[in-house]
XYZ file of C-alpha atoms in Angstrom:
558
model
C -14.345 -13.689 -33.210
C -14.419 -17.170 -31.687
C -14.540 -18.663 -35.205
C -11.439 -16.658 -36.105
C -9.635 -18.082 -33.062
C -10.616 -21.622 -33.982
C -9.564 -21.248 -37.623
C -6.292 -19.679 -36.511
C -5.461 -22.551 -34.196
C -6.419 -25.181 -36.776
C -4.219 -23.623 -39.426
C -1.338 -23.334 -36.973
C -1.657 -26.986 -36.060
C -2.360 -28.238 -39.603
C -5.844 -29.414 -38.796
C -4.928 -30.927 -35.417
C -6.620 -29.553 -32.311
C -3.803 -27.931 -30.310
C -3.631 -27.588 -26.534
C -1.444 -25.385 -24.370
C 0.754 -28.363 -23.520
C 1.783 -28.581 -27.185
C 3.347 -25.114 -27.185
C 6.991 -25.050 -26.123
C 8.356 -22.085 -24.184
C 11.995 -21.201 -24.679
C 12.166 -18.614 -21.908
C 9.805 -18.062 -18.985
C 10.291 -15.391 -16.348
C 7.903 -14.674 -13.519
C 8.227 -11.980 -10.861
C 5.810 -12.173 -7.948
C 5.229 -9.039 -5.880
C 3.736 -9.226 -2.393
C 2.909 -5.830 -0.836
C 2.479 -5.998 2.951
C 1.682 -3.470 5.668
C 4.257 -3.172 8.425
C 2.709 -2.972 11.869
C 4.129 -0.800 14.629
C 5.873 -3.127 17.098
C 5.142 -0.847 20.079
C 1.953 1.002 21.023
C 3.678 4.399 21.002
C 2.617 6.507 18.006
C 6.118 6.998 16.584
C 7.697 6.108 13.266
C 9.849 2.982 13.201
C 12.705 2.434 10.787
C 11.838 -1.143 9.870
C 14.802 -1.504 7.534
C 17.162 -0.635 10.392
C 15.343 -3.057 12.691
C 15.725 -5.867 10.150
C 19.420 -5.198 9.613
C 20.080 -5.435 13.379
C 18.509 -8.840 13.971
C 21.818 -10.673 14.201
C 23.841 -13.277 12.297
C 20.906 -15.675 11.814
C 19.002 -13.104 9.778
C 18.935 -14.371 6.144
C 18.292 -10.873 4.739
C 21.270 -8.746 3.764
C 21.225 -5.169 2.488
C 22.071 -4.856 -1.206
C 24.854 -2.383 -1.876
C 23.879 0.612 -3.978
C 25.363 0.315 -7.491
C 25.884 4.079 -7.516
C 28.239 4.090 -4.529
C 30.855 1.730 -5.940
C 33.785 2.227 -8.273
C 32.648 3.968 -11.506
C 34.761 1.462 -13.448
C 32.410 -1.291 -12.274
C 29.238 0.640 -13.135
C 27.349 -1.364 -15.768
C 25.681 0.073 -18.843
C 22.365 -1.508 -17.951
C 22.267 0.597 -14.777
C 22.758 3.687 -16.930
C 19.991 2.627 -19.327
C 17.692 1.978 -16.399
C 18.488 5.359 -14.812
C 17.877 7.491 -17.915
C 14.532 5.781 -18.556
C 12.890 7.729 -15.735
C 12.075 11.383 -15.173
C 14.280 13.307 -12.682
C 11.757 13.197 -9.778
C 11.475 9.432 -10.206
C 15.261 9.140 -10.443
C 15.577 10.842 -7.057
C 12.978 8.444 -5.654
C 14.687 5.329 -7.012
C 18.356 6.258 -6.758
C 18.669 9.356 -4.554
C 20.247 12.610 -5.663
C 23.929 11.952 -5.076
C 26.100 13.758 -2.565
C 24.260 16.492 -0.679
C 25.927 19.572 0.801
C 23.187 19.885 3.385
C 24.168 18.205 6.638
C 21.849 15.391 7.590
C 19.973 15.462 4.282
C 18.216 12.203 3.416
C 18.020 13.113 -0.270
C 21.593 12.008 -0.905
C 20.508 8.379 -0.884
C 17.477 6.586 -2.204
C 14.539 6.346 0.230
C 14.309 2.678 -0.798
C 16.270 0.073 1.164
C 16.535 -3.326 -0.514
C 17.338 -6.606 1.244
C 18.112 -9.928 -0.429
C 18.326 -13.514 0.753
C 20.332 -16.156 -1.108
C 19.698 -19.311 0.916
C 16.828 -20.421 -1.389
C 17.729 -21.176 -5.005
C 14.721 -22.990 -6.518
C 11.013 -23.716 -6.182
C 9.523 -27.155 -6.890
C 5.802 -27.092 -7.575
C 3.243 -29.867 -7.996
C 0.463 -27.933 -9.719
C -2.383 -30.466 -9.861
C -2.972 -33.938 -8.383
C -0.989 -36.517 -10.324
C 1.027 -34.022 -12.362
C 4.801 -34.104 -12.484
C 6.690 -31.519 -10.423
C 7.796 -28.338 -12.142
C 11.082 -26.843 -10.932
C 11.678 -23.110 -11.300
C 15.036 -21.510 -10.605
C 15.143 -18.433 -8.379
C 17.002 -15.408 -9.713
C 16.322 -13.074 -6.788
C 14.413 -12.898 -3.517
C 14.288 -9.212 -2.573
C 12.476 -7.210 0.086
C 11.898 -3.478 -0.448
C 11.394 -0.959 2.383
C 10.347 2.653 1.817
C 11.471 5.479 4.088
C 8.724 6.718 6.455
C 6.098 4.546 4.744
C 4.941 1.441 6.630
C 4.830 -0.699 3.494
C 7.226 -3.381 2.269
C 7.163 -5.358 -0.985
C 8.543 -8.856 -1.451
C 9.797 -9.608 -4.976
C 10.419 -13.223 -6.026
C 11.872 -13.717 -9.525
C 11.630 -17.205 -11.073
C 12.721 -18.562 -14.438
C 12.749 -21.755 -16.497
C 13.897 -22.818 -19.981
C 12.215 -26.241 -19.893
C 8.473 -25.689 -19.666
C 5.383 -25.651 -21.886
C 2.588 -23.127 -22.204
C 0.105 -25.116 -20.108
C 2.567 -25.267 -17.227
C 3.304 -21.552 -17.598
C -0.395 -20.714 -17.431
C -0.925 -22.979 -14.433
C 2.097 -21.557 -12.593
C 0.783 -18.037 -13.180
C -2.671 -19.096 -11.992
C -1.727 -21.090 -8.879
C 1.687 -20.234 -7.483
C 1.315 -16.742 -6.005
C -1.456 -17.423 -3.477
C -0.947 -16.674 0.203
C -3.837 -18.912 1.319
C -6.534 -21.108 -0.246
C -9.838 -19.686 -1.424
C -11.644 -22.947 -0.575
C -11.112 -26.713 -0.387
C -12.302 -29.419 -2.737
C -14.307 -32.379 -1.348
C -11.111 -34.389 -1.719
C -9.345 -32.032 0.686
C -7.220 -30.307 -1.987
C -6.925 -26.537 -1.671
C -8.891 -24.772 -4.384
C -6.869 -22.885 -7.031
C -3.635 -23.625 -5.150
C -0.765 -25.949 -6.052
C -0.841 -29.380 -4.484
C 2.593 -28.700 -3.007
C 5.180 -25.935 -3.096
C 8.726 -26.624 -1.876
C 11.549 -24.122 -1.512
C 14.935 -25.707 -2.212
C 18.392 -24.770 -1.003
C 21.526 -24.750 -3.138
C 22.149 -28.481 -2.559
C 18.583 -29.406 -3.558
C 17.339 -30.014 -0.004
C 13.778 -29.025 0.867
C 13.880 -25.992 3.153
C 10.129 -25.608 3.674
C 6.945 -26.996 2.127
C 3.468 -25.534 1.750
C 0.578 -26.524 4.010
C -2.417 -25.562 1.864
C -4.094 -28.888 2.654
C -4.079 -28.234 6.438
C -7.652 -27.012 6.384
C -8.124 -26.909 10.157
C -5.285 -24.428 10.699
C -6.681 -21.969 8.182
C -10.213 -22.267 9.588
C -9.020 -21.835 13.187
C -6.998 -18.735 12.262
C -10.007 -16.984 10.735
C -12.222 -18.033 13.653
C -9.891 -16.821 16.404
C -7.989 -13.950 14.730
C -10.475 -12.742 12.109
C -7.622 -12.740 9.613
C -6.559 -15.250 6.980
C -3.557 -17.417 7.758
C -0.467 -17.124 5.561
C 0.715 -20.440 4.118
C 3.830 -21.915 5.737
C 6.218 -21.461 2.791
C 5.348 -17.773 2.403
C 5.738 -17.254 6.139
C 9.180 -18.825 5.922
C 10.184 -16.683 2.955
C 9.428 -13.481 4.893
C 10.895 -14.630 8.216
C 12.059 -13.205 10.604
C 9.074 -10.974 9.806
C 5.987 -12.654 11.255
C 2.263 -12.249 10.556
C 0.703 -9.713 12.893
C -2.424 -11.829 13.411
C -0.573 -14.803 14.822
C 0.894 -15.997 18.102
C 4.419 -16.094 16.688
C 6.924 -13.920 18.598
C 8.681 -11.201 16.665
C 9.349 -7.483 16.687
C 8.838 -7.078 12.931
C 5.214 -7.839 12.080
C 3.128 -7.499 8.932
C -0.387 -7.982 7.633
C -1.815 -8.353 4.171
C -3.084 -5.380 2.219
C -4.482 -6.740 -1.002
C -6.172 -9.749 -2.502
C -4.637 -13.099 -1.588
C -3.285 -13.474 -5.143
C 0.039 -11.722 -5.520
C 0.544 -9.275 -8.385
C 2.864 -10.737 -10.984
C 4.920 -10.062 -14.067
C 5.630 -12.702 -16.684
C 7.734 -12.906 -19.832
C 6.909 -15.778 -22.216
C 9.078 -16.488 -25.259
C 7.675 -19.195 -27.541
C 10.124 -21.334 -29.469
C 10.124 -23.063 -32.830
C 8.144 -20.334 -34.569
C 4.967 -21.277 -32.703
C 2.335 -18.558 -32.447
C -0.168 -17.985 -29.703
C -3.887 -17.767 -30.364
C -6.228 -15.093 -29.079
C -7.420 -17.515 -26.402
C -3.820 -17.988 -25.255
C -3.331 -14.238 -24.979
C -6.530 -13.837 -22.976
C -5.510 -16.555 -20.511
C -2.071 -15.033 -20.085
C -3.339 -11.474 -19.684
C -5.719 -12.472 -16.886
C -3.559 -15.302 -15.481
C -6.648 -17.486 -15.685
C -5.042 -20.914 -16.045
C -4.516 -23.349 -18.936
C -7.073 -24.449 -21.480
C -7.770 -25.285 -25.095
C -5.984 -22.901 -27.445
C -9.075 -22.670 -29.652
C -11.599 -21.816 -26.934
C -11.881 -18.471 -25.215
C -12.028 -18.656 -21.399
C -14.705 -15.915 -21.267
C -17.617 -14.861 -23.428
C -17.132 -13.017 -26.704
C -19.118 -10.064 -25.387
C -16.846 -9.740 -22.370
C -13.781 -9.778 -24.615
C -15.034 -7.446 -27.343
C -12.583 -4.710 -26.354
C -9.831 -6.990 -25.029
C -7.130 -5.712 -27.390
C -8.072 -2.088 -26.784
C -8.301 -2.235 -22.982
C -5.666 -4.772 -21.978
C -3.076 -4.934 -24.776
C -0.228 -2.618 -25.698
C 0.462 -3.521 -29.322
C 2.918 -0.844 -30.364
C 5.366 -3.577 -31.404
C 2.914 -6.293 -32.330
C 1.556 -7.094 -35.817
C 0.193 -10.078 -37.676
C 2.630 -10.028 -40.591
C 5.844 -8.674 -39.069
C 5.403 -5.384 -40.896
C 7.194 -3.407 -38.152
C 10.938 -2.960 -37.813
C 11.036 -3.514 -34.044
C 10.997 -7.171 -32.875
C 7.464 -8.314 -32.263
C 6.349 -8.239 -28.663
C 2.953 -7.854 -27.033
C 2.474 -6.266 -23.609
C -0.709 -7.045 -21.705
C -1.916 -5.911 -18.311
C -5.042 -6.265 -16.224
C -3.411 -4.379 -13.337
C -2.915 -7.530 -11.324
C -0.599 -8.957 -14.001
C 1.821 -7.556 -16.576
C 2.663 -10.082 -19.290
C 5.113 -9.799 -22.193
C 5.119 -12.279 -25.077
C 7.492 -12.737 -27.989
C 9.626 -15.272 -29.820
C 12.548 -17.141 -28.286
C 14.035 -17.325 -31.807
C 14.524 -13.564 -31.782
C 17.881 -12.805 -30.114
C 16.851 -9.270 -29.184
C 13.720 -10.393 -27.345
C 15.629 -12.777 -25.032
C 18.829 -10.702 -24.727
C 19.468 -10.342 -20.967
C 21.685 -7.255 -21.372
C 20.144 -5.057 -24.057
C 16.903 -6.639 -25.261
C 13.330 -7.006 -24.099
C 14.301 -9.435 -21.333
C 16.650 -6.843 -19.858
C 13.948 -4.149 -19.951
C 11.428 -6.543 -18.446
C 13.669 -7.341 -15.463
C 14.738 -3.762 -14.770
C 12.886 -0.754 -16.209
C 9.512 -2.449 -16.568
C 9.888 -4.136 -13.196
C 10.404 -0.745 -11.551
C 7.388 0.657 -13.429
C 5.244 -2.209 -12.117
C 6.762 -1.886 -8.641
C 5.964 1.833 -8.420
C 2.360 1.294 -9.516
C 1.769 -1.385 -6.892
C 3.664 0.587 -4.252
C 1.239 3.444 -4.879
C -1.749 1.161 -4.500
C -0.369 -0.609 -1.422
C 0.405 2.706 0.309
C -3.066 4.065 -0.387
C -4.601 0.844 0.954
C -2.410 1.201 4.039
C -3.719 4.740 4.539
C -7.273 3.462 4.147
C -6.659 0.764 6.761
C -5.145 3.260 9.217
C -7.941 5.798 8.736
C -10.602 3.120 9.171
C -8.953 2.003 12.406
C -8.786 5.584 13.696
C -12.456 6.223 12.879
C -13.574 2.961 14.488
C -11.954 4.006 17.776
C -13.466 7.497 17.781
C -15.970 8.242 20.558
C -17.091 11.867 20.707
C -18.163 11.404 24.329
C -14.709 10.224 25.382
C -12.010 12.893 25.687
C -9.191 10.318 25.538
C -10.663 8.814 22.374
C -10.886 12.260 20.768
C -7.270 13.002 21.730
C -6.135 9.658 20.260
C -8.128 10.358 17.092
C -6.546 13.804 16.809
C -3.071 12.287 17.160
C -3.803 9.549 14.605
C -5.229 12.086 12.152
C -2.203 14.318 12.507
C 0.166 11.392 11.847
C -1.887 10.301 8.847
C -1.842 13.806 7.390
C 1.917 14.132 7.895
C 2.629 10.752 6.301
C 0.235 11.450 3.418
C 1.991 14.743 2.712
C 5.367 12.961 2.652
C 3.934 10.359 0.299
C 2.453 12.879 -2.133
C 5.605 15.018 -2.258
C 8.187 12.223 -2.337
C 6.569 9.146 -3.889
C 3.503 10.197 -5.902
C 3.857 10.408 -9.710
C 1.287 10.555 -12.483
C 3.998 9.748 -15.008
C 7.386 8.118 -14.495
C 8.962 8.423 -17.926
C 8.798 10.270 -21.221
C 9.959 7.173 -23.072
C 6.853 6.021 -24.868
C 6.883 2.371 -23.869
C 7.587 2.891 -20.153
C 5.097 5.783 -20.047
C 2.312 3.767 -21.689
C 2.892 0.632 -19.607
C 2.747 2.681 -16.392
C -0.469 4.354 -17.554
C -1.967 0.960 -18.463
C -1.195 -0.499 -15.037
C -2.448 2.580 -13.157
C -5.700 2.619 -15.095
C -6.558 -0.980 -14.280
C -5.476 -0.582 -10.641
C -7.720 2.515 -10.376
C -5.006 4.315 -8.438
C -6.272 7.833 -9.156
C -9.732 7.013 -7.800
C -8.215 5.463 -4.687
C -5.956 8.493 -4.212
C -8.918 10.881 -4.451
C -10.873 8.779 -1.930
C -8.025 8.813 0.599
C -7.421 12.535 0.141
C -11.137 13.198 0.688
C -11.153 11.058 3.845
C -8.132 12.878 5.279
C -9.700 16.223 4.415
C -12.920 15.248 6.185
C -10.948 14.165 9.263
C -9.092 17.479 9.266
C -12.361 19.396 8.956
C -13.818 17.422 11.855
C -10.826 18.271 14.038
C -11.002 21.939 13.029
C -14.706 22.080 13.831
C -14.062 20.355 17.142
C -11.313 22.854 17.985
C -13.559 25.781 17.024
C -16.386 24.372 19.130
C -14.090 24.085 22.131
C -12.754 27.568 21.540
C -16.279 28.976 21.277
C -17.279 27.131 24.431
C -14.264 28.547 26.268
C -15.045 32.068 25.098
C -18.634 31.671 26.284
C -17.502 30.542 29.717
C -15.022 33.393 29.991
C -17.705 35.866 28.937
C -20.037 34.649 31.669
C -17.296 34.794 34.292
C -16.283 38.267 33.153
C -19.874 39.514 33.217
C -20.527 38.226 36.705
C -17.101 39.342 37.841
C -17.995 42.856 36.752
C -20.351 43.128 39.720
C -17.647 42.101 42.173
C -15.131 44.413 40.545
C -17.496 47.354 40.846
C -18.273 46.612 44.494
C -14.650 46.130 45.538
C -13.684 49.201 43.630
C -16.326 51.199 45.430
C -15.284 49.793 48.807
C -11.705 50.674 48.047
C -12.493 54.415 47.940
C -11.278 54.963 51.511
C -14.762 54.368 52.971
C -13.301 51.947 55.472
C -10.125 52.874 57.251
C -8.373 49.514 57.452
C -4.939 50.859 56.751
C -4.213 51.207 60.432
C -5.129 47.574 61.198
C -2.412 45.091 62.029
C -0.839 43.015 59.253
C -2.349 39.751 60.566
C -5.812 41.313 60.614
C -5.479 42.533 57.029
C -4.223 39.114 55.863
C -7.260 37.466 57.483
C -9.570 39.991 55.835
C -7.859 39.331 52.490
C -8.339 35.564 52.850
C -11.974 36.021 53.916
C -12.596 37.859 50.629
C -10.292 35.684 48.482
C -11.698 32.267 49.340
C -15.376 33.075 48.622
C -14.296 34.836 45.436
C -12.438 31.722 44.230
C -15.375 29.491 45.109
C -17.778 31.850 43.363
C -15.557 31.875 40.264
C -15.353 28.064 40.179
C -19.115 27.735 40.600
C -19.622 30.305 37.858
C -17.354 28.351 35.505
C -19.124 25.084 36.349
C -22.532 26.655 35.728
C -21.369 28.867 32.873
C -23.396 27.038 30.234
C -26.623 27.405 32.248
C -25.831 31.042 33.038
C -25.038 31.641 29.381
C -28.441 30.274 28.401
C -30.099 32.513 31.006
C -28.232 35.548 29.703
C -29.173 34.699 26.144
C -32.858 34.285 27.005
C -32.727 37.623 28.795
C -31.142 39.381 25.860
C -33.618 38.096 23.257
C -36.693 38.764 25.450
C -37.782 35.150 25.947
C -37.052 34.972 29.691
C -40.263 34.467 31.710
C -38.586 34.837 35.072
C -38.015 38.597 34.828
C -40.587 41.434 34.962
C -42.246 42.121 31.684
C -41.033 45.709 31.445
C -37.395 44.504 31.569
C -37.770 42.182 28.614
C -36.425 43.385 25.298
C -38.701 43.189 22.314
C -37.949 40.718 19.556
C -37.016 42.269 16.279
């Protein structure tokens, strides 16, 4: 297989060894997704509408709610919105777009449970990928922030594009840009696997904020004092006024990371000039593994034996253009979804009806739903782990807090499964297969089963605890009733007109009543306090194991 790759690249380059930098890209689109967990700003165990909190932060808040396209004038409704809508199954349509006007007062189904914010003060990103390399400038199409009703998860979506870039730069951007913090530092002080510098630019080209990957001491101190990785300065700025939960920054809206420090990403790469990619190029793009020689595979042949079968969707991809549909290859490892094709094909780069349009809308929503599912399940796992870590069976307050946390988790999980959970989002073959490919590599079904099992075990624990308490209460009441039977019999016997107290004065009878009442209350309280010991004594008496009673009173064991 490696020989085939080498011969392919040599023939494509007419005997000249070709590198990624030699391949021109006519259209590059990248969409970075950053799922985060929203943290309750107050200790009270109540749901917070984070979208409403963000919209009320005042005039200095850069995030503005995006108007729903379905609530405007039908004359302004674009065809692409229609195409996007009909791609999905009705349950998914209700999730993404709502269900229209509802006749039920106060119904939340009339509108989409997704609230989307957008900021427009940042228009470009300038990146220095490696030491000594020239800066690469990527234009920003959108910076969006998605909130989901009653789910404490938000997803940042950053869409970038460029028409002046080569394949090596594309591969390096995909490999380095979407990292919230460094994995390590080189001896030179450079942050490992991160760009040398990332700068967000405003509309006039001014630098709004720059990365601080090289500030090693800050990242080390954060982990040492907070036991949580520090978010790089430019990503903190992009999410502001939301602030990292594990930081000393003031703010009501707080978040913490859920996944790996590399952000999930989508990429569309359109090669120009009739240039073709080699198998090594496809492998690097599919795994976002960085640039390299086009004739050398980044991993072993054995590891890549089933690459095409496991990671590629080749319904519209062939070696000799024998299919009617424009050639395009879809690849996904779960973490990345990559689409490749030719910039010379008008349909592939058509922003209104072609593959580029589908990539930015239908396929983006498919990828968003898959990662929303994973992020929500990871959020549940984090919450359940926190609840279990605080459980102390010897502490009544801890058990009560655990019961409350379990109940909230079960309620939220039920809302998630009935409102947001889908095994399939579309009957259109391409959208259906891409969603299945992403879900398989993200192992969402396994994670869902694990969370459901954990919640079930928590519910069973609470049920067993409630049954144990109920049984204990019944035992205590049984002991009290048994011992109270003696007093009831005696007082009943004494009440058979043996003592003529009816003629006594009222004060005398009240005193007699109190003289009987107070010892009775004390005896009842003592009986309740010692009910467990008395219950054990009664049990030993009933099964004939009591040694403190005469032998003839003991019952024989069966």
